[in-house]
Short mmCIF file of C-alpha atoms in Angstrom, two decimals:
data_model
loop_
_atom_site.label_atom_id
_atom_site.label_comp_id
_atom_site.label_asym_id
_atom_site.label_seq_id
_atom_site.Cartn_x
_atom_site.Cartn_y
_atom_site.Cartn_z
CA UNK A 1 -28.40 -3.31 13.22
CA UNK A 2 -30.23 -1.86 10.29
CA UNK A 3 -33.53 0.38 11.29
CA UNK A 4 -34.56 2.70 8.75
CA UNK A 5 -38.29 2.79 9.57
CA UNK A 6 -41.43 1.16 10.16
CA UNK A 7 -43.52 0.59 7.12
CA UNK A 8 -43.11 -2.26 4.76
CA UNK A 9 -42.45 0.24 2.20
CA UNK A 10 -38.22 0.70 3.92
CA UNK A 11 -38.10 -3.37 2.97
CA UNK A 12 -36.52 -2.60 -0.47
CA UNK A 13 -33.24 -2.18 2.68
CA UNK A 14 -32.82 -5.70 3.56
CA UNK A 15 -33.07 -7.39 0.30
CA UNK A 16 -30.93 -10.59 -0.43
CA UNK A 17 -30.22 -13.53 -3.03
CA UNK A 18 -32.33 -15.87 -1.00
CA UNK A 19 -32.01 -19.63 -1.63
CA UNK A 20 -35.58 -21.53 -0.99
CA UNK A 21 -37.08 -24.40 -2.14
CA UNK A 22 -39.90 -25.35 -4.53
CA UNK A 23 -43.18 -27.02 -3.72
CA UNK A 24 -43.79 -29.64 -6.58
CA UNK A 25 -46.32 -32.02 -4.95
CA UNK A 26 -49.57 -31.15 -2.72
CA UNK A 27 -50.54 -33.19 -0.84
CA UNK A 28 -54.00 -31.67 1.38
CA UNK A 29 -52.16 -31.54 4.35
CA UNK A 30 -52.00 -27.66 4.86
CA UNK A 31 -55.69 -27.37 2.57
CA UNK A 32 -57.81 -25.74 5.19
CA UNK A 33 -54.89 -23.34 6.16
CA UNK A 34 -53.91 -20.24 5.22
CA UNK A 35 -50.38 -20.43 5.20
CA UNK A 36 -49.01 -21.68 1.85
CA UNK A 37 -45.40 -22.27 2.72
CA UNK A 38 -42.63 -22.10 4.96
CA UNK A 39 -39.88 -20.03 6.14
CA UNK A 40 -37.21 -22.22 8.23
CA UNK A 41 -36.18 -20.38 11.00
CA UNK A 42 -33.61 -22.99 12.63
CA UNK A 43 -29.82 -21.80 13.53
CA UNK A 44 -28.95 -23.48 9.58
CA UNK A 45 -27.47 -21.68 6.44
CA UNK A 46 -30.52 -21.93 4.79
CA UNK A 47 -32.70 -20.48 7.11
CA UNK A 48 -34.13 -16.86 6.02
CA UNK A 49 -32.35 -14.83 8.80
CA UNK A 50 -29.39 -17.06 8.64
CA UNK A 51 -28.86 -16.35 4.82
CA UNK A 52 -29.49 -12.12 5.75
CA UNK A 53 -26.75 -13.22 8.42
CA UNK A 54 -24.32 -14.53 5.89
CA UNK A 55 -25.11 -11.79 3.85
CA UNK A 56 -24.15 -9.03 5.86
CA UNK A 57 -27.96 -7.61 5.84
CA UNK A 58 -28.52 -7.97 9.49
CA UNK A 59 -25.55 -8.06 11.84
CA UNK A 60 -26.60 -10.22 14.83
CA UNK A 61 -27.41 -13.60 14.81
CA UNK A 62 -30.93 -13.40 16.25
CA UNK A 63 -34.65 -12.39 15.51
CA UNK A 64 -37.69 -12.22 17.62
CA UNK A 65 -41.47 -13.30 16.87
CA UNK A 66 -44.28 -11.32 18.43
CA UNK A 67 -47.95 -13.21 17.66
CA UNK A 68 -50.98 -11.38 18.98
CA UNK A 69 -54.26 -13.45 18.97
CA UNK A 70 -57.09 -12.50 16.76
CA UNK A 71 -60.66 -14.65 17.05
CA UNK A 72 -60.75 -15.28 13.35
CA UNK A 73 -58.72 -15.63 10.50
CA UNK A 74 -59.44 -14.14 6.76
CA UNK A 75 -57.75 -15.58 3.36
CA UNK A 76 -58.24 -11.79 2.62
CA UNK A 77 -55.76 -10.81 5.53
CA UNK A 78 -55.82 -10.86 9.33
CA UNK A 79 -52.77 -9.16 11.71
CA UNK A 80 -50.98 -11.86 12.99
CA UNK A 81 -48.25 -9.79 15.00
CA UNK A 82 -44.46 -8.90 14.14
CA UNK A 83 -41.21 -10.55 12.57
CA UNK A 84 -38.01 -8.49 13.71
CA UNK A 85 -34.70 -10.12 11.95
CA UNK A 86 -31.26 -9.22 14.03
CA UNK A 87 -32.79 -8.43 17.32
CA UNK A 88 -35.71 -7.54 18.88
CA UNK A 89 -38.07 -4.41 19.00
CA UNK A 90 -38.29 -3.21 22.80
CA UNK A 91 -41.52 -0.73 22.43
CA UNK A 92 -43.56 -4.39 21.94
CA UNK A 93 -42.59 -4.72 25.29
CA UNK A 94 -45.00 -4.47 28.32
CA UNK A 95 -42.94 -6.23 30.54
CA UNK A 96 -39.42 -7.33 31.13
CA UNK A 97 -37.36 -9.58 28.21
CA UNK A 98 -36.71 -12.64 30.18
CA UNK A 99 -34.25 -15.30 29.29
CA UNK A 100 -34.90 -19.12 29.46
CA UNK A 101 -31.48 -21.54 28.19
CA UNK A 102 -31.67 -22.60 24.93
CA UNK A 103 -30.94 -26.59 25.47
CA UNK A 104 -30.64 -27.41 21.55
CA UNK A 105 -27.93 -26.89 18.94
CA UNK A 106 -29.68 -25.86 15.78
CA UNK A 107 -33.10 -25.86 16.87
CA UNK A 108 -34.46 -24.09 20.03
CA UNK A 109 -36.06 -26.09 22.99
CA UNK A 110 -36.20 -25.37 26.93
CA UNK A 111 -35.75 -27.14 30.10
CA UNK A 112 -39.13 -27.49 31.64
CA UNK A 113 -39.27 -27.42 35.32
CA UNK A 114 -43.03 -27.40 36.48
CA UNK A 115 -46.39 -27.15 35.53
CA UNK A 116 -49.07 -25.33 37.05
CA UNK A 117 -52.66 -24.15 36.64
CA UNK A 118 -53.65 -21.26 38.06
CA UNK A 119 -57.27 -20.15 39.12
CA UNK A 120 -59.69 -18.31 37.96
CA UNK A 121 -57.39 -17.28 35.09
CA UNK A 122 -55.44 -14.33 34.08
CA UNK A 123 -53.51 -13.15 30.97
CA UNK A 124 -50.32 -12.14 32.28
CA UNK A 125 -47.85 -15.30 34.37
CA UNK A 126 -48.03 -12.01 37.28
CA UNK A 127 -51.90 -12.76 39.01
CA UNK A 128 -54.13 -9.67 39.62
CA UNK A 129 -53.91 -10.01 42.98
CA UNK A 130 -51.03 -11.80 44.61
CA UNK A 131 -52.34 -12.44 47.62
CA UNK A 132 -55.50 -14.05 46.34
CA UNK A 133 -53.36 -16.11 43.78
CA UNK A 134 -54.16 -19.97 43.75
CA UNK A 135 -52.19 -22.00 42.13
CA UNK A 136 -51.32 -25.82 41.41
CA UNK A 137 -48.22 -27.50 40.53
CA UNK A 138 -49.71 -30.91 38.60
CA UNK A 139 -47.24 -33.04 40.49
CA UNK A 140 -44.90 -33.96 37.89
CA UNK A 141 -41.17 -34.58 39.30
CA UNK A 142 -38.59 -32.21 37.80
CA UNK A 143 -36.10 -34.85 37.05
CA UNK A 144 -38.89 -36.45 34.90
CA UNK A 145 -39.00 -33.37 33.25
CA UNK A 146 -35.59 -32.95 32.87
CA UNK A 147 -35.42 -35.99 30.49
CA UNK A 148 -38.15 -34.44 27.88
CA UNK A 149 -37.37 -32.83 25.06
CA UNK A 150 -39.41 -29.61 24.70
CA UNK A 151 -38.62 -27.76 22.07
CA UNK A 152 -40.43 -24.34 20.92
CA UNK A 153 -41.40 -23.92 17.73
CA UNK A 154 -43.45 -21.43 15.89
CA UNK A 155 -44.21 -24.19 12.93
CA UNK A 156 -46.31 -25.77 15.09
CA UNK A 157 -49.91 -24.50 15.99
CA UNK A 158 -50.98 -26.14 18.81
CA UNK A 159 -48.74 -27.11 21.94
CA UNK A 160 -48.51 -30.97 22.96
CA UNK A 161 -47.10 -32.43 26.05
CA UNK A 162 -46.12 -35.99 26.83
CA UNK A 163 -49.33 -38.53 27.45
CA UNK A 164 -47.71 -39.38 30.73
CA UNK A 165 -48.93 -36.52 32.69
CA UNK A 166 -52.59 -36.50 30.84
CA UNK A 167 -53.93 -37.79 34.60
CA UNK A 168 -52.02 -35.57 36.46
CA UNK A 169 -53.19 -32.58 35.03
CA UNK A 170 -56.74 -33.78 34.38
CA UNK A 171 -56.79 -34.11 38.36
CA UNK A 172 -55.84 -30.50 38.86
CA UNK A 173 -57.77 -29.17 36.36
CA UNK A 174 -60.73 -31.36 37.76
CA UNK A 175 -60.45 -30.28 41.12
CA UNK A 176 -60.29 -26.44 39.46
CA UNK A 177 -62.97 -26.71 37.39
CA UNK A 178 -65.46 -29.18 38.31
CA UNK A 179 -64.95 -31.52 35.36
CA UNK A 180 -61.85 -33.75 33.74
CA UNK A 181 -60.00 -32.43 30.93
CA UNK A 182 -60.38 -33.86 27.40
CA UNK A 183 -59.93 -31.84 23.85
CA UNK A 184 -63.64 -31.82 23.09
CA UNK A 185 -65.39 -28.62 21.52
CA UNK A 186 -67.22 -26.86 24.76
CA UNK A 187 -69.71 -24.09 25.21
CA UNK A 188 -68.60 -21.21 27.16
CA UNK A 189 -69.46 -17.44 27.00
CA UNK A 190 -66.66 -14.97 27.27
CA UNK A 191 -67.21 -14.90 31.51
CA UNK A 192 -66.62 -18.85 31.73
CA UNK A 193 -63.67 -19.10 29.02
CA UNK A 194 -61.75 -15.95 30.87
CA UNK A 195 -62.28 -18.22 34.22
CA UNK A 196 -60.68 -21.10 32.63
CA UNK A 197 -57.20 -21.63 34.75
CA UNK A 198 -54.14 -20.28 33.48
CA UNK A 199 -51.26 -22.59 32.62
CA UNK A 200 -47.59 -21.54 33.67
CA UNK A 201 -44.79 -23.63 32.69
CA UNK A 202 -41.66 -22.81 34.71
CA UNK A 203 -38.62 -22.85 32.74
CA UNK A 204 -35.03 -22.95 33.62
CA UNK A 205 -33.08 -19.55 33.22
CA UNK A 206 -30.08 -18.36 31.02
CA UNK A 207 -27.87 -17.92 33.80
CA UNK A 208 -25.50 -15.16 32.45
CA UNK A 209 -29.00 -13.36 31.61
CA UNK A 210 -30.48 -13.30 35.06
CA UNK A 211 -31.03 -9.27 36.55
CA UNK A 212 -30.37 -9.39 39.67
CA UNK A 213 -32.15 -6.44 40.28
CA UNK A 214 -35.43 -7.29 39.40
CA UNK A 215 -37.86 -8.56 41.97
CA UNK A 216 -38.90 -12.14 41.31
CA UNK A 217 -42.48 -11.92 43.35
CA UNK A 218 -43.17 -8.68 41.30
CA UNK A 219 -41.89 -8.82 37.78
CA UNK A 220 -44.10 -10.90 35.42
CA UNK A 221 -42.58 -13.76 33.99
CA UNK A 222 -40.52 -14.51 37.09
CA UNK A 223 -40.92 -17.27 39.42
CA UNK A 224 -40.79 -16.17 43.27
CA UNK A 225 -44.41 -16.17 43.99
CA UNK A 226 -44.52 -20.01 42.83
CA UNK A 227 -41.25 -21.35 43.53
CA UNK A 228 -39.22 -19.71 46.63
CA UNK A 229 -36.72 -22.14 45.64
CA UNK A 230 -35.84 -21.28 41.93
CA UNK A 231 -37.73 -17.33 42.26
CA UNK A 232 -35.18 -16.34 38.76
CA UNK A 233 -36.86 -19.94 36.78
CA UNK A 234 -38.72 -18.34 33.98
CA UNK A 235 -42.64 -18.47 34.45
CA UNK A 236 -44.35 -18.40 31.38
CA UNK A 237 -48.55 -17.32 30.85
CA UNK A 238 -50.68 -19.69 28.39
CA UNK A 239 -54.44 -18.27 29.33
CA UNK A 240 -57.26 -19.79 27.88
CA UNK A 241 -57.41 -17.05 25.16
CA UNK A 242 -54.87 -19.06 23.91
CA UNK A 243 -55.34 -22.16 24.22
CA UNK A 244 -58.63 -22.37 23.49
CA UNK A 245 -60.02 -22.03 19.84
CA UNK A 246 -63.26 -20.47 18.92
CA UNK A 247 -64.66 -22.10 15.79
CA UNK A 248 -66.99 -19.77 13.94
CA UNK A 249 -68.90 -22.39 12.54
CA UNK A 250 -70.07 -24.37 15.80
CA UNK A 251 -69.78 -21.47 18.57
CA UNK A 252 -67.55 -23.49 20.37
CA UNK A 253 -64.22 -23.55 22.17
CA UNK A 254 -61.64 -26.43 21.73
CA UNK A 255 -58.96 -26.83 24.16
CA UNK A 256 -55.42 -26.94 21.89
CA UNK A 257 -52.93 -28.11 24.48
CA UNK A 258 -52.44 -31.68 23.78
CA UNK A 259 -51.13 -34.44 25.90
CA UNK A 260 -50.33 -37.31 23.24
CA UNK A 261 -46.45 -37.54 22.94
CA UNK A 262 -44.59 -40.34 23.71
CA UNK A 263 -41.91 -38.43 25.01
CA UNK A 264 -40.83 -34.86 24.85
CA UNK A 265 -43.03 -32.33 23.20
CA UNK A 266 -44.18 -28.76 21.69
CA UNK A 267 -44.44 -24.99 22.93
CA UNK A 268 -46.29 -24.29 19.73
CA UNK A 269 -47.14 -21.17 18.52
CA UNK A 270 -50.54 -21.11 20.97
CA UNK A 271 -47.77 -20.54 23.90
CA UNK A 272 -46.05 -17.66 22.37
CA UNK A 273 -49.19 -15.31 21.35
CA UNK A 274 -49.30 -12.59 23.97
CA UNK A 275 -45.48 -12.78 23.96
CA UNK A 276 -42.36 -11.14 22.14
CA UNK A 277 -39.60 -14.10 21.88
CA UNK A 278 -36.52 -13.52 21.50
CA UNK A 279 -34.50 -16.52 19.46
CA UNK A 280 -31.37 -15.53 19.88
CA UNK A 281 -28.60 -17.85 18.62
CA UNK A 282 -25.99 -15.38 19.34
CA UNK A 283 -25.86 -16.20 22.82
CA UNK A 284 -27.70 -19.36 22.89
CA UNK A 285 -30.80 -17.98 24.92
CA UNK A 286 -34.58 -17.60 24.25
CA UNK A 287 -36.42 -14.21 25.56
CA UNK A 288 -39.94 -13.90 26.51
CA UNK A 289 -41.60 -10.42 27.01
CA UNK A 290 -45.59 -10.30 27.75
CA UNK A 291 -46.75 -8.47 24.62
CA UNK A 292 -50.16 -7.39 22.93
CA UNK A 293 -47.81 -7.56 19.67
CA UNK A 294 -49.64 -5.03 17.91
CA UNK A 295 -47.85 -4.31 15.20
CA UNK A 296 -50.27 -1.73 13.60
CA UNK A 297 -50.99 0.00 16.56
CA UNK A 298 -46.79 0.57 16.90
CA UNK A 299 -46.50 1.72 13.14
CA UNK A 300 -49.46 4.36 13.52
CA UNK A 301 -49.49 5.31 17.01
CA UNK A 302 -45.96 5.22 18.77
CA UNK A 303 -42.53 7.34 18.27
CA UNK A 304 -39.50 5.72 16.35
CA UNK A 305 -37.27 5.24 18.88
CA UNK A 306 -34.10 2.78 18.80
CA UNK A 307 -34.01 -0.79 18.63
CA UNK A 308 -32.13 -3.39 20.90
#
């Protein structure tokens, strides 16, 4: 593909006739956030990489979406991460791309395996120490899980699980933490919310993807320290930097992992901060790469080098 440089000055590159729609009614649903519209990103012809697709500007069908977590947001401007169309950018990469199956047709979803909390935290799915790991599994039977549809989705801010399992992982987290799990604002200073157990969700593998050179109880994002069974499954991080929520305004922390669907549910955009992922639709496989997704710190600090 195309890569001509870094700054958002080389743009003028990739330009298009882009179709897109109008907004023509408001109705306060989006009022107290900062986005102000939105760009489809579903395998469909009017999708914004799909249309550079058609086009001819990119020449893959694929992009990646690299979110880094900031503790505020500004309507003047805050770093959110980085957008690559017809691949993705390697140098984001601290660890390994990893590749989960992409279960859906247009849309992208995954085939969730297990659960687990980890504790006393940690950022990346790899623990600090391996030996002193704890972790676990919430109890729910894969071939329950194996009937949900989870789909991932970047649209959606927050990450919601179905209300079936609320008790099951309220009972871990209890016996983790001291106290039940609910979605109510709590005070913690940085020590107590860094403490907070880690959730992994194992994920199935893209089969043809798997490296069989890679050591599953030593490369993040793989299994074999959880699951001797399944050590290629795909383990992926959510630490409570991201899934809990500082508000500004009370000094509190809100837990944004919800468990209120019916059936099926949401990887929202909470699940892939701290990750590169790879959507690609070319060969019908998702990619997840632990990432700090600093897109400034790339453009200012770090050597062009190729792209994959």
């Amino acid at each position: 593909g195309k890569h001509i440089g870094d700054s958002p000055q080389d743009a003028y590159v990739f330009e298009l006739n882009m179709s897109f729609g109008c907004q023509y009614r408001i109705t306060g649903l989006f009022k107290t956030q900062l986005a102000t519209g939105i760009m489809g990103m579903e395998d469909s012809p009017k999708s914004f990489w799909k249309q550079m697709y058609n086009q001819g500007v990119i020449d893959e069908k694929r992009f990646s979406l690299c979110f880094s977590r900031q503790p505020t947001a500004s309507r003047e401007g805050t770093e959110a991460g980085a957008m690559t169309i017809g691949g993705t950018d390697t140098r984001f990469h601290s660890t390994p791309m990893l590749y989960a199956r992409n279960v859906q047709s247009t849309s992208y979803g995954i085939r969730l395996k297990a659960i687990y909390l980890r504790k006393n935290g940690g950022e990346s799915a790899l623990p600090d120490d391996a030996e002193e790991q704890v972790v676990h599994n919430i109890g729910v039977v894969e071939s329950t899980m194996a009937n949900w549809r989870i789909i991932v989705d970047s649209g959606t801010t927050d990450t919601y699980l179905p209300s079936s399992i609320h008790s099951q992982f309220s009972n871990v987290w209890k016996e983790i933490t001291g106290h039940a799990f609910n979605n109510s604002p709590m005070n913690l200073s940085p020590e107590e919310l860094l403490a907070l157990p880690t959730i992994l969700f194992q994920v199935e593998a893209h089969q043809p993807s798997i490296d069989e050179e890679l050591d599953p109880e030593t490369t993040p994002g793989l299994s074999g320290l959880v699951d001797a069974h399944n050590p290629r499954d795909i383990l992926i991080a959510m630490p409570a930097s991201h899934y809990m929520e500082w508000s500004e305004k009370s000094d509190m922390y809100t837990p944004r992992i919800y468990m209120s669907e019916r059936s099926g549910g949401v990887l929202g955009a909470n699940t892939m901060q701290g990750h590169d992922v790879h959507f690609d639709s070319e060969n019908n496989r998702i990619g997840w790469a632990e990432s700090d997704c600093d897109y400034m710190g790339l453009i200012s600090g770090v050597a062009d080098t190729d792209r994959s």
